[in-house]
Amino acid sequence: MTTPDPVVARWRDEVHRALPGADPDLVEEVALHVAERWTASRGEGVTASEADRAAFADLDVWRSRVNARSVADPSVWRRATSGIALDLKAIRRVVARRPSATLAAGVLVALALAANLSAFAVAYGVLGRPLPYPQPDRLVTLWQSVRGDLGQVSYPDLVNLRETGAFDASGAIMSGFGTLTTGSTADRVETVYVEPVVLTMLGARPPVGRLLESDDSAKLLVMISHRLWLSRFGGDASAVGRTFSLSGETYTIVGILPRGFNLELPVGTAFTIDQPDVWLALDRTASLMTRREASTYEVLARLAPDLSAGNAQARIDARGRELAREFASTNHDREFRLVPLRQQMVGGARRPVALAVSAAVLVLVVALANLTTLALARRRDRETEQTVRQALGASRWKILRHWLLESAIVTMIGGSAGVLAGRWLTSWLVASRGAHLPRVDAVLFDAPVMLYSLGVLAVIGLVPALLSTPHAHIGSAMRADARTIGRSTRQSRRLLVASEIAVALTLSTSATLCGLALVRLLGVNPGFERDRALTMRVSANATRYPTQEATVLFFNSLATQVGALPGVDGAAVAFTLPLSNQPTGTDVMSAEHPLPPAQRLNVGWQMASPGYFHAVGIPIVRGRDFRVEDHLRPRHSTIISESVAQTLFGDADPIGRLVSVGGGEAEGDWHEVLGVAGDVRHTALAEPPTPRVYDAFGPHWECTMFLVIRAQSGVEPAALTPIVRSTIAAVDPTVPVFEIATMGDLVDRSVAGPRFAALLAAGLAGISILLALVGTFAVVACSVAERQRELGVRVALGATTRGIFALILGDTLMTALMGCVVGGVGAALAARILAGQLFGVRPADAAAFIAVLAVALTVASVAAAWWPARRGASVDPLVAIRE
Amino acid sequence: MRTPSCRQFALCNLSTYTLPMVLSPDVKKGSAELLILSLLEGGPLHGYEIARLIADRSGGTITFTSATLYPALHALDRQGIIRGQWVVKPGERRRRYYHLTASGRRTLQAHRRGWRRFIDALSLIGLPARAGR
């Protein structure tokens, strides 16, 4: 215990007054300090008043600081941002000095953001966004299941299933197409007949007019989509009450559906409702409504309140079993399935979208690893500068701020490019036919997508910056000196690069195989000329052409007039076209070898007018084409394909022989073979040619036919479109013309899936190659920066510049080779899997590609390491060792 | 080694606390830390002793007021670089002694290294290097 010290006590009071509210320890220390100094001064013979003055002067410094702080204390923001201009200047110098590293980082940011932005936009739009209907999770679709095959439901079954009480509401839907005519414009539109409760379930609120009602059944009243309202009626409110012709009947518009209102019901690729434009009330008087055998309706239902989907399914199952007993002739193998509407709409997209998201996350993780390595390389490079700054007193915040700012600038530049690339990628994905994405209207760049992008950018900006920031404390920063970077860290970085090269080799081989498959697919002979014809569908209006004669006359006259146009080398009509996805089939047998129906040859079937084979470019290998006067012949005329001729008649000449088409012989309808046409790949380029029978248009007829126009040599088929359209309009302005495409377009559409796969694979391969190269660059740059001292010692001990260069590149080469070996195995495995699924590709095809790509990747990796290796080789031993 | 910016050069050339208005706060802080830690490397000292030793050893060129010294000591204490402890010795006033922690020793090494590089850089440009290397 010390005795009370009056000097200390005096100054303690003074310090209390100078530092009101200060920490007691601080007050005590300052009081002791002043007292010591006062006592020492007195001991040196200074007078009491002078010693007091010196002590008060010391305390005045405290007072002035306290006052200055209370009056002009810079705000936290100001303190945090002071000197930021100097930081920005320094960053500009760094960027100018090392543009390649900055560019590499920017590219990584752009890639990672573009991949994640588009993957999230699609995933959230298609899978995540709630359906735009009330109580979307209670909405289900009802399907009939026969031995596992889902199909539509008959109306009497629906009525019986309603009795279970499983549904709060339910309505039948039937889709179709119609020809909409307003004034002189005719268009083909998608129509949908619904029980009006469907519109209520979907929450439709018409901006103009009213909803369809139960009383509208069998009346000629319609609602139209907002899209059609704008395009055909200019968004005019007076459209309600107006009439238009739909497939020959006159309908009155009672209401407009709200903007964006839609119903999509994809079911595999079999049937679908997609973007209907005309909505009509289901006709309850139609005979289909009472026929239990006619399973023709899609059904939308809302589950009863408080009833789970499982319980509802159980009730449906029980009733289904009763119906199977009660109506055994129609229902003995029928079951009924409830499928949530969301699953029905987007279930098929789950797997591809999940794959896309996984790929994007993988790109993000690898990009982060590369960015961190790049940042570490930068940090090693500038360690001296940072150490001096810290020793000279720069605060932790200022050091951190410098790194964050640098990272933020690269992130913003790369991020801007990434947003643009991501938007482009998303638009491409959405528009791509090969992607088959549902709900593309819901793929938007709105707040959630932008927030996600900002989050990804924050991660991209912060994680590498924080992981590479010189350690929070100067002491530990020095501990993390280059000399202490362990072998394991370097090995794991090499492993990262080797893995990236392996993935790049696997993906680039896969992409090359996809490309090869596409090239081979496009190289097959389809059996017709792909670049000479323009095609379009024309629908003869049933009211204007009510009879067979009128319809046939219309189409023949159309073909003649169009065929006579300048630039046209012939025109014809046909019921279907190769690769037009309109399958029709029948069976055929020769009169000489009668067979029971089950043993007859199944063939594709269609009708065609004279000139069809010439127009499409299918060769007639024997006999002749149809002629207009053929209808005068006593028998129906038929042209068969080569494979049909071979199967039915072997090597014998089939011309003039009789065949039965579709069991017509029962009515004495034998067809005479007029000619043999070349085989055609009708369904898909990847599938072998199918046997085919062509009947003459005339005896067989339809209201909607393809018009095929062959362009003269040197004339672009698509360029004929305007003149052909105006000619059709001159013949009859009320007929709709739709699905205009060249034969080349049909070929392109038929390879949309393989092309999409090839482009996607190429995109992924490109990204993986870029990641691998930037990764190599980053790791070598980092390694060179870390090994400055070692390299300096080597040079000091006599190593030449060339030797150092070779040492660094040798390391890179070994890493690349390691990646290529692993990637080669992965690529070979991928090739085995892909060979079974790609057209015309065998596993052996991959060997040459793997070798070439491995060499290319190795060379590219060494090239990526070249620049940092040069820097390493030019190290000054004195500087390096001193560092 | 890169040339320091003109601003840094101008500020650091004035290696004295007698012209506080033109010294960068960062440099003041950094050099104060170096001085304090260097002194504590020799053993625990109390605040007044530190101030006196700095003034004595710099021949009066560098003087610390209590308003400069104690905030710096407390900041270093908070960072774990030094530790302060009240000690009562027989016949003496109760005093708070400071000693270097392990982290403080590393920090001192780092500071010395940083300053050495800085002075080397200045020497390369034209200042005669007085402190021997």
PDB file of C-alpha atoms in Angstrom, chain A residues 169-312:
ATOM      1  CA  ALA A 169     -63.915 -27.093 -59.029  1.00  0.00           C
ATOM      2  CA  SER A 170     -63.022 -28.860 -62.244  1.00  0.00           C
ATOM      3  CA  GLY A 171     -63.423 -28.219 -65.922  1.00  0.00           C
ATOM      4  CA  ALA A 172     -62.822 -29.981 -69.202  1.00  0.00           C
ATOM      5  CA  ILE A 173     -60.640 -28.472 -71.903  1.00  0.00           C
ATOM      6  CA  MET A 174     -60.256 -29.323 -75.566  1.00  0.00           C
ATOM      7  CA  SER A 175     -57.752 -27.621 -77.837  1.00  0.00           C
ATOM      8  CA  GLY A 176     -57.580 -27.278 -81.576  1.00  0.00           C
ATOM      9  CA  PHE A 177     -56.860 -24.902 -84.423  1.00  0.00           C
ATOM     10  CA  GLY A 178     -59.050 -22.689 -86.514  1.00  0.00           C
ATOM     11  CA  THR A 179     -58.836 -20.192 -89.337  1.00  0.00           C
ATOM     12  CA  LEU A 180     -59.571 -16.719 -88.070  1.00  0.00           C
ATOM     13  CA  THR A 181     -60.729 -14.248 -90.692  1.00  0.00           C
ATOM     14  CA  THR A 182     -61.250 -10.547 -90.110  1.00  0.00           C
ATOM     15  CA  GLY A 183     -61.780  -8.404 -93.171  1.00  0.00           C
ATOM     16  CA  SER A 184     -59.409  -9.736 -95.805  1.00  0.00           C
ATOM     17  CA  THR A 185     -56.884 -11.211 -93.364  1.00  0.00           C
ATOM     18  CA  ALA A 186     -56.955 -14.880 -92.497  1.00  0.00           C
ATOM     19  CA  ASP A 187     -54.730 -16.540 -89.880  1.00  0.00           C
ATOM     20  CA  ARG A 188     -54.484 -19.920 -88.296  1.00  0.00           C
ATOM     21  CA  VAL A 189     -54.977 -19.626 -84.540  1.00  0.00           C
ATOM     22  CA  GLU A 190     -54.864 -21.989 -81.604  1.00  0.00           C
ATOM     23  CA  THR A 191     -58.314 -22.416 -80.088  1.00  0.00           C
ATOM     24  CA  VAL A 192     -59.323 -23.868 -76.775  1.00  0.00           C
ATOM     25  CA  TYR A 193     -62.776 -24.953 -75.675  1.00  0.00           C
ATOM     26  CA  VAL A 194     -63.200 -24.802 -71.920  1.00  0.00           C
ATOM     27  CA  GLU A 195     -65.889 -25.126 -69.337  1.00  0.00           C
ATOM     28  CA  PRO A 196     -66.107 -21.543 -68.051  1.00  0.00           C
ATOM     29  CA  VAL A 197     -65.087 -22.609 -64.534  1.00  0.00           C
ATOM     30  CA  VAL A 198     -61.585 -23.175 -65.954  1.00  0.00           C
ATOM     31  CA  LEU A 199     -61.240 -19.428 -66.523  1.00  0.00           C
ATOM     32  CA  THR A 200     -62.369 -18.766 -62.937  1.00  0.00           C
ATOM     33  CA  MET A 201     -59.893 -21.314 -61.599  1.00  0.00           C
ATOM     34  CA  LEU A 202     -57.120 -19.630 -63.563  1.00  0.00           C
ATOM     35  CA  GLY A 203     -58.110 -16.250 -62.117  1.00  0.00           C
ATOM     36  CA  ALA A 204     -58.890 -14.567 -65.447  1.00  0.00           C
ATOM     37  CA  ARG A 205     -60.220 -11.028 -64.998  1.00  0.00           C
ATOM     38  CA  PRO A 206     -61.077  -9.504 -68.358  1.00  0.00           C
ATOM     39  CA  PRO A 207     -59.890  -5.904 -68.758  1.00  0.00           C
ATOM     40  CA  VAL A 208     -62.675  -5.429 -71.284  1.00  0.00           C
ATOM     41  CA  GLY A 209     -65.949  -7.348 -71.585  1.00  0.00           C
ATOM     42  CA  ARG A 210     -66.837 -10.379 -69.529  1.00  0.00           C
ATOM     43  CA  LEU A 211     -65.823 -13.963 -68.892  1.00  0.00           C
ATOM     44  CA  LEU A 212     -67.444 -16.885 -70.674  1.00  0.00           C
ATOM     45  CA  GLU A 213     -70.391 -18.234 -68.716  1.00  0.00           C
ATOM     46  CA  SER A 214     -72.143 -21.587 -68.468  1.00  0.00           C
ATOM     47  CA  ASP A 215     -75.003 -20.229 -70.560  1.00  0.00           C
ATOM     48  CA  ASP A 216     -72.593 -19.497 -73.421  1.00  0.00           C
ATOM     49  CA  SER A 217     -72.299 -23.211 -74.196  1.00  0.00           C
ATOM     50  CA  ALA A 218     -73.062 -23.929 -77.855  1.00  0.00           C
ATOM     51  CA  LYS A 219     -73.391 -20.197 -78.544  1.00  0.00           C
ATOM     52  CA  LEU A 220     -71.048 -18.580 -80.998  1.00  0.00           C
ATOM     53  CA  LEU A 221     -69.348 -16.441 -78.346  1.00  0.00           C
ATOM     54  CA  VAL A 222     -65.616 -16.218 -77.675  1.00  0.00           C
ATOM     55  CA  MET A 223     -63.002 -14.554 -75.538  1.00  0.00           C
ATOM     56  CA  ILE A 224     -59.739 -13.639 -77.208  1.00  0.00           C
ATOM     57  CA  SER A 225     -56.220 -13.372 -75.859  1.00  0.00           C
ATOM     58  CA  HIS A 226     -54.729  -9.983 -75.097  1.00  0.00           C
ATOM     59  CA  ARG A 227     -52.125 -10.730 -77.788  1.00  0.00           C
ATOM     60  CA  LEU A 228     -54.753 -11.286 -80.465  1.00  0.00           C
ATOM     61  CA  TRP A 229     -56.726  -8.261 -79.249  1.00  0.00           C
ATOM     62  CA  LEU A 230     -53.666  -6.047 -79.819  1.00  0.00           C
ATOM     63  CA  SER A 231     -52.577  -7.603 -83.096  1.00  0.00           C
ATOM     64  CA  ARG A 232     -55.957  -7.900 -84.809  1.00  0.00           C
ATOM     65  CA  PHE A 233     -58.109  -5.294 -83.104  1.00  0.00           C
ATOM     66  CA  GLY A 234     -55.476  -2.692 -82.204  1.00  0.00           C
ATOM     67  CA  GLY A 235     -56.337  -2.970 -78.504  1.00  0.00           C
ATOM     68  CA  ASP A 236     -59.622  -1.194 -79.170  1.00  0.00           C
ATOM     69  CA  ALA A 237     -62.210  -1.656 -76.397  1.00  0.00           C
ATOM     70  CA  SER A 238     -64.935  -1.697 -79.017  1.00  0.00           C
ATOM     71  CA  ALA A 239     -63.633  -5.080 -80.155  1.00  0.00           C
ATOM     72  CA  VAL A 240     -66.054  -6.541 -77.612  1.00  0.00           C
ATOM     73  CA  GLY A 241     -69.274  -7.113 -79.464  1.00  0.00           C
ATOM     74  CA  ARG A 242     -67.528  -7.347 -82.822  1.00  0.00           C
ATOM     75  CA  THR A 243     -67.596 -10.514 -84.879  1.00  0.00           C
ATOM     76  CA  PHE A 244     -65.068 -12.504 -86.813  1.00  0.00           C
ATOM     77  CA  SER A 245     -65.083 -15.689 -88.794  1.00  0.00           C
ATOM     78  CA  LEU A 246     -63.506 -18.756 -87.239  1.00  0.00           C
ATOM     79  CA  SER A 247     -63.265 -21.705 -89.634  1.00  0.00           C
ATOM     80  CA  GLY A 248     -66.324 -20.500 -91.475  1.00  0.00           C
ATOM     81  CA  GLU A 249     -68.569 -19.721 -88.474  1.00  0.00           C
ATOM     82  CA  THR A 250     -69.179 -16.178 -87.272  1.00  0.00           C
ATOM     83  CA  TYR A 251     -68.338 -15.628 -83.598  1.00  0.00           C
ATOM     84  CA  THR A 252     -68.918 -12.624 -81.365  1.00  0.00           C
ATOM     85  CA  ILE A 253     -66.256 -11.428 -78.930  1.00  0.00           C
ATOM     86  CA  VAL A 254     -67.609 -11.140 -75.361  1.00  0.00           C
ATOM     87  CA  GLY A 255     -64.380 -10.385 -73.541  1.00  0.00           C
ATOM     88  CA  ILE A 256     -60.634  -9.905 -73.675  1.00  0.00           C
ATOM     89  CA  LEU A 257     -58.339 -12.004 -71.512  1.00  0.00           C
ATOM     90  CA  PRO A 258     -55.782 -10.126 -69.398  1.00  0.00           C
ATOM     91  CA  ARG A 259     -52.257  -9.486 -70.648  1.00  0.00           C
ATOM     92  CA  GLY A 260     -49.990 -12.495 -70.122  1.00  0.00           C
ATOM     93  CA  PHE A 261     -52.885 -14.822 -69.336  1.00  0.00           C
ATOM     94  CA  ASN A 262     -52.051 -18.208 -70.736  1.00  0.00           C
ATOM     95  CA  LEU A 263     -52.367 -21.934 -70.183  1.00  0.00           C
ATOM     96  CA  GLU A 264     -49.616 -24.341 -71.166  1.00  0.00           C
ATOM     97  CA  LEU A 265     -50.189 -28.054 -70.878  1.00  0.00           C
ATOM     98  CA  PRO A 266     -47.288 -29.933 -72.354  1.00  0.00           C
ATOM     99  CA  VAL A 267     -47.597 -33.710 -72.176  1.00  0.00           C
ATOM    100  CA  GLY A 268     -44.377 -35.240 -73.402  1.00  0.00           C
ATOM    101  CA  THR A 269     -44.301 -34.366 -77.075  1.00  0.00           C
ATOM    102  CA  ALA A 270     -47.662 -35.958 -77.827  1.00  0.00           C
ATOM    103  CA  PHE A 271     -50.157 -33.179 -77.333  1.00  0.00           C
ATOM    104  CA  THR A 272     -50.020 -29.759 -75.838  1.00  0.00           C
ATOM    105  CA  ILE A 273     -51.918 -26.588 -75.215  1.00  0.00           C
ATOM    106  CA  ASP A 274     -49.668 -23.614 -75.782  1.00  0.00           C
ATOM    107  CA  GLN A 275     -50.569 -19.964 -76.270  1.00  0.00           C
ATOM    108  CA  PRO A 276     -54.220 -20.324 -77.296  1.00  0.00           C
ATOM    109  CA  ASP A 277     -55.677 -17.157 -78.827  1.00  0.00           C
ATOM    110  CA  VAL A 278     -59.383 -17.934 -79.001  1.00  0.00           C
ATOM    111  CA  TRP A 279     -61.261 -19.290 -75.975  1.00  0.00           C
ATOM    112  CA  LEU A 280     -64.735 -20.765 -76.446  1.00  0.00           C
ATOM    113  CA  ALA A 281     -67.230 -22.331 -74.074  1.00  0.00           C
ATOM    114  CA  LEU A 282     -67.308 -26.108 -74.341  1.00  0.00           C
ATOM    115  CA  ASP A 283     -70.372 -27.233 -76.253  1.00  0.00           C
ATOM    116  CA  ARG A 284     -72.319 -29.341 -73.754  1.00  0.00           C
ATOM    117  CA  THR A 285     -74.623 -30.598 -76.481  1.00  0.00           C
ATOM    118  CA  ALA A 286     -71.750 -32.183 -78.434  1.00  0.00           C
ATOM    119  CA  SER A 287     -72.000 -35.932 -78.772  1.00  0.00           C
ATOM    120  CA  LEU A 288     -68.493 -36.345 -77.346  1.00  0.00           C
ATOM    121  CA  MET A 289     -69.853 -35.207 -73.976  1.00  0.00           C
ATOM    122  CA  THR A 290     -71.837 -38.391 -73.604  1.00  0.00           C
ATOM    123  CA  ARG A 291     -69.461 -40.928 -75.112  1.00  0.00           C
ATOM    124  CA  ARG A 292     -67.466 -42.738 -72.440  1.00  0.00           C
ATOM    125  CA  GLU A 293     -65.175 -44.352 -75.013  1.00  0.00           C
ATOM    126  CA  ALA A 294     -64.111 -40.943 -76.336  1.00  0.00           C
ATOM    127  CA  SER A 295     -61.228 -39.832 -74.123  1.00  0.00           C
ATOM    128  CA  THR A 296     -60.774 -36.400 -75.612  1.00  0.00           C
ATOM    129  CA  TYR A 297     -60.604 -33.851 -72.803  1.00  0.00           C
ATOM    130  CA  GLU A 298     -57.800 -32.427 -70.720  1.00  0.00           C
ATOM    131  CA  VAL A 299     -59.062 -31.646 -67.239  1.00  0.00           C
ATOM    132  CA  LEU A 300     -58.011 -28.880 -64.874  1.00  0.00           C
ATOM    133  CA  ALA A 301     -59.235 -29.147 -61.276  1.00  0.00           C
ATOM    134  CA  ARG A 302     -58.786 -27.423 -57.921  1.00  0.00           C
ATOM    135  CA  LEU A 303     -58.534 -29.791 -54.977  1.00  0.00           C
ATOM    136  CA  ALA A 304     -61.285 -29.571 -52.374  1.00  0.00           C
ATOM    137  CA  PRO A 305     -60.323 -27.485 -49.325  1.00  0.00           C
ATOM    138  CA  ASP A 306     -58.510 -29.420 -46.584  1.00  0.00           C
ATOM    139  CA  LEU A 307     -58.024 -32.399 -48.881  1.00  0.00           C
ATOM    140  CA  SER A 308     -54.454 -33.448 -49.513  1.00  0.00           C
ATOM    141  CA  ALA A 309     -53.324 -34.513 -52.968  1.00  0.00           C
ATOM    142  CA  GLY A 310     -52.832 -38.044 -51.622  1.00  0.00           C
ATOM    143  CA  ASN A 311     -56.350 -38.240 -50.223  1.00  0.00           C
ATOM    144  CA  ALA A 312     -57.804 -36.821 -53.420  1.00  0.00           C
TER     145      ALA A 312
END
